[in-house]
XYZ file of C-alpha atoms in Angstrom:
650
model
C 123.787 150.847 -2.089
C 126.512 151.873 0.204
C 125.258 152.853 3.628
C 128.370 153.671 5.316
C 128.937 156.535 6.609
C 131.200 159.154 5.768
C 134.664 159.503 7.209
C 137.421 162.032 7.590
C 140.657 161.270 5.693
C 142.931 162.076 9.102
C 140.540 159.619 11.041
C 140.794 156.996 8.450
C 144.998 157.539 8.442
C 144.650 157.550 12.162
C 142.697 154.588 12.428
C 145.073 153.014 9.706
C 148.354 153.264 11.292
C 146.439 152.307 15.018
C 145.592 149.106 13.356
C 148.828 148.706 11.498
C 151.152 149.023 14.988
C 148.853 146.762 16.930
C 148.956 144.060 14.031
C 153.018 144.790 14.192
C 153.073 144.530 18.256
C 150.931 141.222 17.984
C 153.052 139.943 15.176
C 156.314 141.505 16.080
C 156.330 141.407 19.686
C 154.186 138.753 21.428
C 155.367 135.655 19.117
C 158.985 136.015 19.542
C 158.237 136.467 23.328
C 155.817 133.127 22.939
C 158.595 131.472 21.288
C 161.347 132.663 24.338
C 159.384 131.148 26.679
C 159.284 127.704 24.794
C 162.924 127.850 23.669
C 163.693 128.850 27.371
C 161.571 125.428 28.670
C 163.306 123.167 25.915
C 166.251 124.075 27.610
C 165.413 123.382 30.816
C 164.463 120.005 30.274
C 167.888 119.310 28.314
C 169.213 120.513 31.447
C 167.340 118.335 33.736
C 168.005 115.060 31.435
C 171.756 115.701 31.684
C 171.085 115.615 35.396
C 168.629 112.577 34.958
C 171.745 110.835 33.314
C 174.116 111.723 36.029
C 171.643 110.160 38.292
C 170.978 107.414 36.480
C 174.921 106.633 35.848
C 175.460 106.967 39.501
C 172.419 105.127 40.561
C 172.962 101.816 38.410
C 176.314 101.080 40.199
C 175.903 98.592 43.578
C 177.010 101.343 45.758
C 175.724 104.359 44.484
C 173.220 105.083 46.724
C 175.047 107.651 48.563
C 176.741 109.099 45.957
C 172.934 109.494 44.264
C 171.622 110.875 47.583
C 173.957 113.422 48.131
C 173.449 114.568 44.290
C 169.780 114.875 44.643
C 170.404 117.173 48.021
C 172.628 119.088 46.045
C 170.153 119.430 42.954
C 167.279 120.169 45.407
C 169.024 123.198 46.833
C 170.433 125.162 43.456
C 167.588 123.921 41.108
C 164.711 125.498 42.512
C 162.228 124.576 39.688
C 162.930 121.071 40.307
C 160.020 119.887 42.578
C 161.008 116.868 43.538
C 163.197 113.801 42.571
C 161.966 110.068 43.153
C 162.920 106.617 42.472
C 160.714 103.771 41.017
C 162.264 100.214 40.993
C 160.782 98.614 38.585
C 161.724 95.787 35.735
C 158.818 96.759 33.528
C 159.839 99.441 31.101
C 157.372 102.755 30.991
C 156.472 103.661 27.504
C 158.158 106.970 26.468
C 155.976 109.970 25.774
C 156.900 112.069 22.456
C 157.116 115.670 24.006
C 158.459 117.409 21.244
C 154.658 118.739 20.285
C 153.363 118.669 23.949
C 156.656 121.432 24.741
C 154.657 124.168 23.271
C 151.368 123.409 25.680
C 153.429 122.573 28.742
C 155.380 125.996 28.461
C 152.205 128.542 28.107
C 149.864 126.499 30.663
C 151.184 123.394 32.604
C 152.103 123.947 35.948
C 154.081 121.048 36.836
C 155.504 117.981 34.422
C 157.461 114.641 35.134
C 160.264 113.264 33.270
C 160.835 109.457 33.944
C 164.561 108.274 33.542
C 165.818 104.285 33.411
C 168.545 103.220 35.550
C 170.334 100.094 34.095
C 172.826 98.382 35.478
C 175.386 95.912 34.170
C 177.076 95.103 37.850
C 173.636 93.568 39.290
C 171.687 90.847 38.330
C 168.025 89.794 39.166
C 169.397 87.386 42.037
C 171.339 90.766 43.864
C 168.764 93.059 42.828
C 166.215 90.787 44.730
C 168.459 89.862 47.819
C 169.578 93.536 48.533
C 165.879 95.224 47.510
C 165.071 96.163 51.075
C 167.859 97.101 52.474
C 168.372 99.417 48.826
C 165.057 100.979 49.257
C 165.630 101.681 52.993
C 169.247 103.212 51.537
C 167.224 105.349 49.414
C 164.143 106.471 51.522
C 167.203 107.556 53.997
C 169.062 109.541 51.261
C 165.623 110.856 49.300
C 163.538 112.254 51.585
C 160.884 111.668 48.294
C 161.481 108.845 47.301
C 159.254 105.853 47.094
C 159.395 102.238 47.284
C 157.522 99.908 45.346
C 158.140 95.623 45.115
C 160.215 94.500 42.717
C 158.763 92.458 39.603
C 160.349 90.097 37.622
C 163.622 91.124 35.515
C 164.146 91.682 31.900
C 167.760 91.376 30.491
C 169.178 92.488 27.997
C 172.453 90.529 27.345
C 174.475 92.052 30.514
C 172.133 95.236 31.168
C 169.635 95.175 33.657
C 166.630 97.818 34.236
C 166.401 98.232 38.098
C 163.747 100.883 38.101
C 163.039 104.683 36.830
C 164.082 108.309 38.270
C 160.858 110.446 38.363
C 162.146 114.359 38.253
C 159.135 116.801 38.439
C 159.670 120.444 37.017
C 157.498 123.329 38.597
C 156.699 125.250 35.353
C 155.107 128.090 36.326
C 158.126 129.057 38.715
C 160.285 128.497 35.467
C 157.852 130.747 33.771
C 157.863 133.595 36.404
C 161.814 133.434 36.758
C 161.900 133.608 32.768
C 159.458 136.874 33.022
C 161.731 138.607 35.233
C 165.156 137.813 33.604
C 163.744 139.449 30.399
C 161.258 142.365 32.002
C 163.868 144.780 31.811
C 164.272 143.706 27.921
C 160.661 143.589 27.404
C 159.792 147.141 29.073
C 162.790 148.413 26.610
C 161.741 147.088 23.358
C 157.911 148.613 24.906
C 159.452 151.669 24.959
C 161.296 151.912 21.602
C 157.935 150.280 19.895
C 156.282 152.952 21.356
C 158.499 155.827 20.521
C 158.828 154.507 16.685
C 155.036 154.932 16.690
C 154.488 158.416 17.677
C 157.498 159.249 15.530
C 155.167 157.567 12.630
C 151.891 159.436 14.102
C 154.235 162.440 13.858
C 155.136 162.195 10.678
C 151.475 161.171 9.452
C 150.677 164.128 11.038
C 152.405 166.320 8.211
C 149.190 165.492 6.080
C 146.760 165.621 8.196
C 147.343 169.127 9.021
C 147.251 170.397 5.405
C 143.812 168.115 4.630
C 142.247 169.946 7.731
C 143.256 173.410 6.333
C 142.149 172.081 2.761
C 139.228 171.450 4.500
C 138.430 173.985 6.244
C 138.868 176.484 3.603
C 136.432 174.304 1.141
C 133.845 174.448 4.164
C 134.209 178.326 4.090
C 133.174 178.589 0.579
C 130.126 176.156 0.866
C 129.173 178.434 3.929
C 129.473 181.626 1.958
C 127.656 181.680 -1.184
C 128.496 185.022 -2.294
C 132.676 184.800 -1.300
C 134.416 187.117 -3.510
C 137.932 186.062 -2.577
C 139.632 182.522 -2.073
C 140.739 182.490 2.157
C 144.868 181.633 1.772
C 145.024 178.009 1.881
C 148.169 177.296 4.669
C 150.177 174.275 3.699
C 153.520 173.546 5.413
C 154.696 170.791 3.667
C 155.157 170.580 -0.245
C 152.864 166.936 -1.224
C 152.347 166.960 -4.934
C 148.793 165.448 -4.246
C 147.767 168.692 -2.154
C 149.427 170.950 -3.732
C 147.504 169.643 -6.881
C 144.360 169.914 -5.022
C 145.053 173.186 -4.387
C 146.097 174.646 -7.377
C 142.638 172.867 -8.891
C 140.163 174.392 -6.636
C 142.093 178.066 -6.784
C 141.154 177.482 -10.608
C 137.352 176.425 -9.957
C 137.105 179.612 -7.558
C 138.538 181.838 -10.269
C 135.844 180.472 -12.716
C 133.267 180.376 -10.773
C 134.133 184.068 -10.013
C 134.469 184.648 -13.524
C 131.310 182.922 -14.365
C 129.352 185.113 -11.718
C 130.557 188.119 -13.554
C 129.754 187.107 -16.491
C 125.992 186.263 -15.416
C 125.559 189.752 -13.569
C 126.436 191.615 -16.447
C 124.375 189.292 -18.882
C 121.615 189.582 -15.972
C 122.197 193.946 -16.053
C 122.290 193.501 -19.820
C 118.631 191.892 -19.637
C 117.498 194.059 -17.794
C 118.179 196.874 -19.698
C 116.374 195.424 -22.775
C 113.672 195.101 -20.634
C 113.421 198.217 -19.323
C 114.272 199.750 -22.623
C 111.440 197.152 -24.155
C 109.124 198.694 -21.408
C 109.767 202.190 -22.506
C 109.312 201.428 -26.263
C 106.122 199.865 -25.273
C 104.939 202.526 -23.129
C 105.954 205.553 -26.255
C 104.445 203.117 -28.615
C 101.085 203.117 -26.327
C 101.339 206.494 -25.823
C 101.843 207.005 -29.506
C 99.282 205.034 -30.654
C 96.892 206.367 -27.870
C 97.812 210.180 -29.126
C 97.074 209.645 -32.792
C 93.745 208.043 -32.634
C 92.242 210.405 -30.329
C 93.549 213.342 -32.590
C 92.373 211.484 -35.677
C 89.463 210.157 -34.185
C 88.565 213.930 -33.121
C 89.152 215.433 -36.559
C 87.562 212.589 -38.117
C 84.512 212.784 -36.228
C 84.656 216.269 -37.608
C 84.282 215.575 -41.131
C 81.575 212.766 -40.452
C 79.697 215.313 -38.442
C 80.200 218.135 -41.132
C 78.982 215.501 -44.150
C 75.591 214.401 -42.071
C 74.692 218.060 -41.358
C 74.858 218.495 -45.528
C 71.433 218.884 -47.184
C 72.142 216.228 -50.163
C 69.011 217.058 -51.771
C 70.044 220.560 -52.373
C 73.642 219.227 -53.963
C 73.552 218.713 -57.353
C 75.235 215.281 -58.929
C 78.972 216.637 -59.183
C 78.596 217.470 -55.395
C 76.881 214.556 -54.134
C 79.554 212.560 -56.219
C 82.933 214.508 -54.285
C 80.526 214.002 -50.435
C 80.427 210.591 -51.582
C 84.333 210.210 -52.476
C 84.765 212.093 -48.935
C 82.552 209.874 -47.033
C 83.768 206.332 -48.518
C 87.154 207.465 -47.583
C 85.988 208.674 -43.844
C 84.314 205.413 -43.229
C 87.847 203.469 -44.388
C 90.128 206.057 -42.329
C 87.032 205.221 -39.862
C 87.537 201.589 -39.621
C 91.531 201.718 -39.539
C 91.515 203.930 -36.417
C 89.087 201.671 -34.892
C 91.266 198.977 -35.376
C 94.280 200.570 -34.367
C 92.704 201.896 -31.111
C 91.012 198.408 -30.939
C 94.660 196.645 -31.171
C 95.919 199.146 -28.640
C 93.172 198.301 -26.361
C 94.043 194.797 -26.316
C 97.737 195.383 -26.062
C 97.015 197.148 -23.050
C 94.811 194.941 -21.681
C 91.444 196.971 -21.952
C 89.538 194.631 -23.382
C 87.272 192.334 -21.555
C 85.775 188.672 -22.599
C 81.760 188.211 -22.451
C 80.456 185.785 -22.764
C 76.833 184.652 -23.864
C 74.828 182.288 -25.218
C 74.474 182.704 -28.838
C 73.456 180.728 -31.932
C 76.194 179.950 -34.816
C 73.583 179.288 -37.775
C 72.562 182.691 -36.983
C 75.613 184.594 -36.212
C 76.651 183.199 -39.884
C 73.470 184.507 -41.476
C 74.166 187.751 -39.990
C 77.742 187.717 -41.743
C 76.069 186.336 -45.175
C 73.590 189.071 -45.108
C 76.115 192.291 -44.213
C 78.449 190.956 -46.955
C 76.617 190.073 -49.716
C 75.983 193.109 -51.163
C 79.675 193.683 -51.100
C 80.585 190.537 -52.555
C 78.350 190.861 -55.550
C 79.422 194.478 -56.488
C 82.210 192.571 -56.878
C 81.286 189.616 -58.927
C 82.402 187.317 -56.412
C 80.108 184.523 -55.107
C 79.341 184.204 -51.071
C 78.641 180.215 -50.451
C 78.529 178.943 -46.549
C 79.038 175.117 -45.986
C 77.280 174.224 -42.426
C 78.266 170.729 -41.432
C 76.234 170.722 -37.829
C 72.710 171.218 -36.881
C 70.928 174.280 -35.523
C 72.717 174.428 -31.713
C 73.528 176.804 -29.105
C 77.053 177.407 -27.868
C 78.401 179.777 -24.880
C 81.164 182.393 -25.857
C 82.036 185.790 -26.811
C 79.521 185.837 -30.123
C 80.679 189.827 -30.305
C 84.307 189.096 -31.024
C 84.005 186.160 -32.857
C 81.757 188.139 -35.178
C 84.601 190.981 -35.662
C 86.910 187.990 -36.029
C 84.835 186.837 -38.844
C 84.201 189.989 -40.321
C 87.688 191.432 -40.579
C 88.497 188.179 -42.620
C 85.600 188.076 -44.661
C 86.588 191.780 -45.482
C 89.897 190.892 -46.516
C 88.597 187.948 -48.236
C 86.442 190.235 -50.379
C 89.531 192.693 -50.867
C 92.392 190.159 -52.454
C 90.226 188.305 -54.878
C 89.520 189.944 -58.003
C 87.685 186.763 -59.142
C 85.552 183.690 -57.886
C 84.322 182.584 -54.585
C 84.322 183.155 -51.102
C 83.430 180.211 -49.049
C 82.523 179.985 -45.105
C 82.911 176.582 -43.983
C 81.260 175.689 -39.949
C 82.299 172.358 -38.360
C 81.146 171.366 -34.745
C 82.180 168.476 -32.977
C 81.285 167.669 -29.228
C 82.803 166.336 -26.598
C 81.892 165.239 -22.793
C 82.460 168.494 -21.512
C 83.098 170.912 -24.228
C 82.582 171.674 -28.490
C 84.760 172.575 -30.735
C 83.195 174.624 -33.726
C 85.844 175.248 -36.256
C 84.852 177.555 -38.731
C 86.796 178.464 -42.062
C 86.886 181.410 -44.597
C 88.361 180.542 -48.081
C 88.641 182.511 -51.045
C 90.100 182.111 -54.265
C 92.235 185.451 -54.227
C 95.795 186.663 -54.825
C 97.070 184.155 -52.200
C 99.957 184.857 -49.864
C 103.532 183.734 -50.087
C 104.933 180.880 -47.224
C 107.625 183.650 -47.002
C 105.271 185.966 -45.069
C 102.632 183.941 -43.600
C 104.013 184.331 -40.039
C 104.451 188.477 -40.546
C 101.097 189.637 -41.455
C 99.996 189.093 -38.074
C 102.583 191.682 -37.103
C 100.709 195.207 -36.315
C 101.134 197.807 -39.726
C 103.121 194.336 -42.092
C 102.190 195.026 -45.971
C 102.970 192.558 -48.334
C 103.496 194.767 -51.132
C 104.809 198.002 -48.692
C 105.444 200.676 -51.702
C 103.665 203.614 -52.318
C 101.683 202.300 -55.880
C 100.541 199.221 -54.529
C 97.089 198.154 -55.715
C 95.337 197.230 -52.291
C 94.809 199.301 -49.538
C 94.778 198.777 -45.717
C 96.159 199.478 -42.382
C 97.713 196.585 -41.752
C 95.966 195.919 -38.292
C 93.054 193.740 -39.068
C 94.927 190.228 -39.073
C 96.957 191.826 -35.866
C 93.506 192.016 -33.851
C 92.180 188.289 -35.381
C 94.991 186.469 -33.389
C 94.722 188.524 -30.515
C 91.505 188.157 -30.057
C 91.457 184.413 -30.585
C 94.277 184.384 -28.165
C 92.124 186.098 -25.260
C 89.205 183.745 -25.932
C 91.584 180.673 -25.919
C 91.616 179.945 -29.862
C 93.659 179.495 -32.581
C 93.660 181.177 -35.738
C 95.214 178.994 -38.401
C 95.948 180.222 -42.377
C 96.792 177.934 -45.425
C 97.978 179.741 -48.578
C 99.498 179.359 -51.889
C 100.284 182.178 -54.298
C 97.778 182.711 -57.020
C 95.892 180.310 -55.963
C 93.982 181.282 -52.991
C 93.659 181.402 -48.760
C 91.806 180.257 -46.044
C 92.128 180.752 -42.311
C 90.632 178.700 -39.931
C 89.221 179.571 -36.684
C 89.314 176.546 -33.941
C 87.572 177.748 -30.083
C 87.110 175.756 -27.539
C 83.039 175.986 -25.344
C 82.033 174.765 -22.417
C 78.569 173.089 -22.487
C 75.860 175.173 -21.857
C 74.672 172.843 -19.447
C 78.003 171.726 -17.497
C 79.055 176.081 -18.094
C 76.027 176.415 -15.426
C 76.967 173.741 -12.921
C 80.654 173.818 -12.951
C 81.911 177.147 -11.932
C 84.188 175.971 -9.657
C 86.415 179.069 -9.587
C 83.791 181.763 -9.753
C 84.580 184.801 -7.775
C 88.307 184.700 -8.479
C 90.203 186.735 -10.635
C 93.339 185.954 -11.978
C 96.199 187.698 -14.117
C 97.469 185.203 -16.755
C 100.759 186.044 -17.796
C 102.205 184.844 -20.931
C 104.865 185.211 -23.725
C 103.328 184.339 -26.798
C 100.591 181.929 -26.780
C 98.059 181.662 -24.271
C 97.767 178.070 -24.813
C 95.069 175.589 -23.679
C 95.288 176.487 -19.624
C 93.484 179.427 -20.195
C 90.257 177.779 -21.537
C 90.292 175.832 -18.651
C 90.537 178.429 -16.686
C 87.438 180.465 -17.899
C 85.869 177.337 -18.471
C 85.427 177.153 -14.417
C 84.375 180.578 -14.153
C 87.156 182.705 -13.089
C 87.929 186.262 -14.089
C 91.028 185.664 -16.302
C 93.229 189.042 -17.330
C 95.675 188.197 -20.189
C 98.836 190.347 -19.665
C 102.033 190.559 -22.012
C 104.053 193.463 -20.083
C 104.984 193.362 -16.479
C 103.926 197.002 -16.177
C 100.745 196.225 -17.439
C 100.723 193.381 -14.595
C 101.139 195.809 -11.823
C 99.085 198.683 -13.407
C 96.423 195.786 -13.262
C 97.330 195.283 -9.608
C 96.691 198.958 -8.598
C 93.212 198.640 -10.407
C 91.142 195.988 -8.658
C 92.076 192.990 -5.722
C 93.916 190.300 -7.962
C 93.618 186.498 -6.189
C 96.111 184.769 -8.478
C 98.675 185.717 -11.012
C 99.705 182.868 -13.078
C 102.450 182.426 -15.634
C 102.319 180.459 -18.667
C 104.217 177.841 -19.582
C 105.924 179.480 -22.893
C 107.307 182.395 -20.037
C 110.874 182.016 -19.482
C 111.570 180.792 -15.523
C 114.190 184.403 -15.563
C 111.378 186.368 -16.887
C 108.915 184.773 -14.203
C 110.787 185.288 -11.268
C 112.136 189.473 -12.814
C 108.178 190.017 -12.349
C 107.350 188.131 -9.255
C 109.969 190.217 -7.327
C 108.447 193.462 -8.823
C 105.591 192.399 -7.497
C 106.642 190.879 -4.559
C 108.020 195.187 -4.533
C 104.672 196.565 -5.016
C 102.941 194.624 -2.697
C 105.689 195.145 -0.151
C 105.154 199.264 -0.455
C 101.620 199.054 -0.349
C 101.656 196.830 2.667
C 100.288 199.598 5.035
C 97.194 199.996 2.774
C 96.089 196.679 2.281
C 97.028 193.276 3.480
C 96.134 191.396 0.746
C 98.539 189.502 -1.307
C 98.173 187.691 -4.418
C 99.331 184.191 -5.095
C 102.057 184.140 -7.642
C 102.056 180.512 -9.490
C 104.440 179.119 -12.185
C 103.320 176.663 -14.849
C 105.881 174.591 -16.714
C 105.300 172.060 -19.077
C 105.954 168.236 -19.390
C 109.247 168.411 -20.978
C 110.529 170.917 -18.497
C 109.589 168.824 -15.517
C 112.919 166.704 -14.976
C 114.693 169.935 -15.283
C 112.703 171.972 -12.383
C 114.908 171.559 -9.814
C 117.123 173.963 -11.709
C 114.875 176.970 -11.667
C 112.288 176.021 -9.179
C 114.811 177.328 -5.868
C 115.059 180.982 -8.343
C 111.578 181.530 -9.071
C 110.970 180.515 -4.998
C 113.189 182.543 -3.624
C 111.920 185.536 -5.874
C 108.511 185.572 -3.922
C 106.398 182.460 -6.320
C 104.429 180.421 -4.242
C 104.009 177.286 -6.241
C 105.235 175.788 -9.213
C 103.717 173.080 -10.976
C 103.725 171.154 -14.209
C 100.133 172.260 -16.065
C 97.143 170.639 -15.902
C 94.224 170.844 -17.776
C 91.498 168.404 -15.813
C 89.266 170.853 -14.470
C 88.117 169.229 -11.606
C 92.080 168.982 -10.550
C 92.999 172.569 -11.312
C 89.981 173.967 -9.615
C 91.146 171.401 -6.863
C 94.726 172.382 -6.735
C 93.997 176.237 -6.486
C 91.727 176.346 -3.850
C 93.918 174.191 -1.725
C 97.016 176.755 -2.710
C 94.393 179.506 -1.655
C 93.627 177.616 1.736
């Protein structure tokens, strides 16, 4: 992984060309000046071995120890690097020293170095040179104030050529290199000054960039700043680079359909919410509709019921009690229907309530044997119950599942003309809960696949024309599923044409024993939002004792809200995160404008399922920002849920 941290371009060009000049001066600059001074010493010591062979030439005749003397006073005074000049007679030769590789080290850090020269002669012989060594030495330490003496040695000959000793110059280096330095200072402090002016007229021209990145810059900083920037600031740019320009002309695209895309998304989002209010209102005149005719129904109805139990039938003779008879079967039907339909608006308005109790499902299946059965065998058909459990007690809402039963027994009875109705009861049990499925099959007109999923719609006929042979409402199947749905279960239905159908009821119970010891959420009440199925986060819920209103309409929410103290309100996971957070800021509203009453506000918390988790970053800032508290992916572990909302409550 890359740790480093981030960098502006105009730094990194800055940095760059800092580097680049430095690496030039070094490579440029201070070797050719390294290589001066050597060149500059190298010549200095060719000078001084021309002199070393004057010397020597004058020095190896017999009298050329003035002419040698007066030379060296001469060198002395104009050659001011040359320290000193001194004569070694010797007939041993002195091994020469290669300085070709030592030039480089002498010239950067000696301070002083010797050259030895021969002198040979060809006049004087060993004899001479021994005779006249004293008096030539005394000749010498006259002439050369720095010279020495030594004793002679034996003599080597070389045909006519004698060596008669060595001339020692010494060089004073670091004078040569300070006179070197200021002969070329002037040159140096030039070549400073045009380096230096080439390089700011590079910076300068670097600069050209730099200045349109930093408005490039600053502009993109703008719009991260200002989320809801309508218009792109003018992006300055003095100088025409196809790069920038490109980067330009890219992002003025972006902004435009970005801008574009916005627009697009508030009118989809005014759209919405349109169809939702216009949803609302059609839900509200439905309501009110549905509300309207069964009370003046009901009221006219009640009516004729009243009218035909004040009648004296004993006083009626058979034709009469035959037409009160027509009139009252048909009363109890129109009865039932506007029972149902006030029933299903009940629901749909959240009205009604789950109870539950303890209750025995042997006998609640007696109960349904015993108020059919006379029914069923007007009819010819036979009423058989299959009970696949023992005698045992289970803890629900015995009331509804009864008018679950019954409205599917009833239309059992209805659609078959011929054979069998059969009420199958299965219960398995778990650690902490039982299952008890129970089924109701008949051998009837069956239904076709095409509209299994529509007769659960309120007022759906199969056959929908005026001569069709069975009557109905249309509401019963309506009010099975949502009844199962507020007590958590599942209504299931398997069907082929001509053949027959069953439908299966599956619910989920608590324990009797565990339903008393485990209400972990007693006391609260919570509004459980949802789109289409409860699903299985509601048994859990009311499993742990708390107060759970099922809601479909956000009006209904907040009508809910003005009705009683609400702890939670929780959305389901089928519920759209849009559709979540359009409610939480209505009530996020209400609570807001009845601040000054109460205090109280209720926690608002989004479930989302497993799928949906790697995606929650997406719509988990939205929902957030529009007033939800928390939002997590469900659970169904009861101890953890019960856990998790009473820490949220904290």
């Amino acid at each position: 992984m890359n740790n480093r941290s981030s960098q502006t371009i105009p730094v990194l060009i800055w940095r760059s060309v800092i580097q680049a000049v430095v690496l030039a001066v070094l490579a440029g600059f201070l070797l050719p000046f390294l290589y001066g001074l050597v060149h500059h010493y190298q010549e200095k010591e060719q000078h001084i071995q021309q002199l070393a062979s004057l010397l020597t030439t004058s020095a190896s005749t017999a009298d050329g120890a003035d002419v040698v003397a007066e030379q060296v006073n001469i060198l002395l005074e104009n050659e001011p690097t040359i320290q000193s000049i001194v004569f070694y007679s010797t007939s041993e030769p002195i091994e020469d020293i290669d300085q070709s590789l030592a030039d480089w080290k002498n010239a950067l850090f000696a301070h002083t170095v010797s050259f030895n020269y021969p002198v040979i002669s060809k006049d004087l012989d060993a004899s001479s040179i021994a005779s006249n060594k004293s008096d030539s030495n005394q000749q010498l330490a006259l002439t050369l104030s720095n010279i020495m003496s030594e004793s002679s040695a034996p003599d080597e000959t070389t045909e006519n050529s004698t060596l008669i000793g060595y001339i020692n110059i010494t060089m004073d280096v670091e004078l040569l290199r300070l006179h070197w330095f200021q002969n070329i200072l002037w040159l140096w402090l030039t070549t400073v000054v045009l380096i230096v002016m080439f390089a700011l007229y590079i910076f300068r021209k670097l600069n050209w960039p730099v200045k349109d990145i930093e408005a490039l810059t600053d502009v993109c900083d703008i719009v991260i700043d200002n989320a809801n920037l309508e218009q792109l600031p003018v992006i300055p740019q003095q100088f025409n680079f196809q790069e920038l320009t490109q980067i330009k002309k890219a992002l003025i695209v972006l902004f435009n359909r970005l801008q574009e895309a916005r627009q697009g998304y508030e009118t989809l989002a005014a759209f919405e919410q349109q169809l939702h209010n216009k949803d609302v209102s059609l839900d509200v005149q439905l309501h009110n509709f549905q509300s309207m005719i069964s009370h003046e129904l009901k009221t006219s109805l009640n009516a004729i019921v009243g009218g035909l139990q004040l009648l004296d039938h004993e006083a009626l003779n058979r034709e009469q009690k035959d037409a009160v008879e027509i009139i009252s079967s048909g009363s109890d039907k129109l009865v039932l229907s506007l029972d149902h339909i006030i029933q299903l608006n009940q629901i749909q308005k959240g009205q009604i309530r789950i109870h539950k109790n303890e209750f025995n499902p042997l006998q609640l299946i007696a109960d349904l044997l015993a108020k059919f059965e006379n029914t069923a065998t007007q009819k010819g058909l036979e009423l058989i119950s299959n009970i696949h459990h023992i005698d045992y007690s289970l803890y629900g809402d015995s009331e509804k599942i009864h008018q679950i039963l019954s409205i599917l027994l009833n239309n059992a009875i209805k659609f078959t003309p011929v054979g069998k109705i059969t009420i199958t009861s299965q219960l398995t049990h778990f650690n902490k809960s039982n299952r008890w499925q129970i089924s109701v099959k008949d051998t009837g007109i069956g239904i076709d696949n095409e509209h299994l999923d529509d007769i659960f719609n309120p007022f759906f006929q199969v056959d929908s024309s005026q001569t069709r042979q069975y009557e109905g409402s249309g509401v019963g199947l309506p009010i099975v599923r949502q009844m199962a749905q507020l007590m958590g279960a599942t209504i299931d239905v398997d069907s082929v044409l001509g053949v027959g159908t069953q439908f299966t009821l599956t619910i989920a119970m608590p324990n009797q024993q565990q339903s008393k010891q485990q209400r972990l959420l007693s006391g609260l009440t919570i509004i459980y939002y949802y789109y289409h199925e409860t699903g299985s986060l509601l048994e859990e819920l009311e499993y742990l004792g708390a107060t759970i209103i099922c809601r479909q309409g956000n009006q209904l929410v907040i009508e809910e809200m003005r009705k009683q103290k609400v702890d939670i309100v929780m959305f389901a996971e089928d519920v759209f995160p849009e559709k979540a957070a359009m409610l939480a800021k209505r009530i996020r509203q209400y609570e807001s404008d009845e601040g000054s009453k109460s205090e109280h506000r209720a926690l608002l918390v989004y479930w989302y399922p497993q799928h949906r988790a790697r995606y929650v970053g997406s719509f988990e800032y939205g929902l957030k920002a529009a007033g939800v508290d928390y939002c997590h992916i469900a659970t169904y572990k009861d101890k953890a849920l019960s856990d998790l909302l009473k820490q949220w409550l904290v």
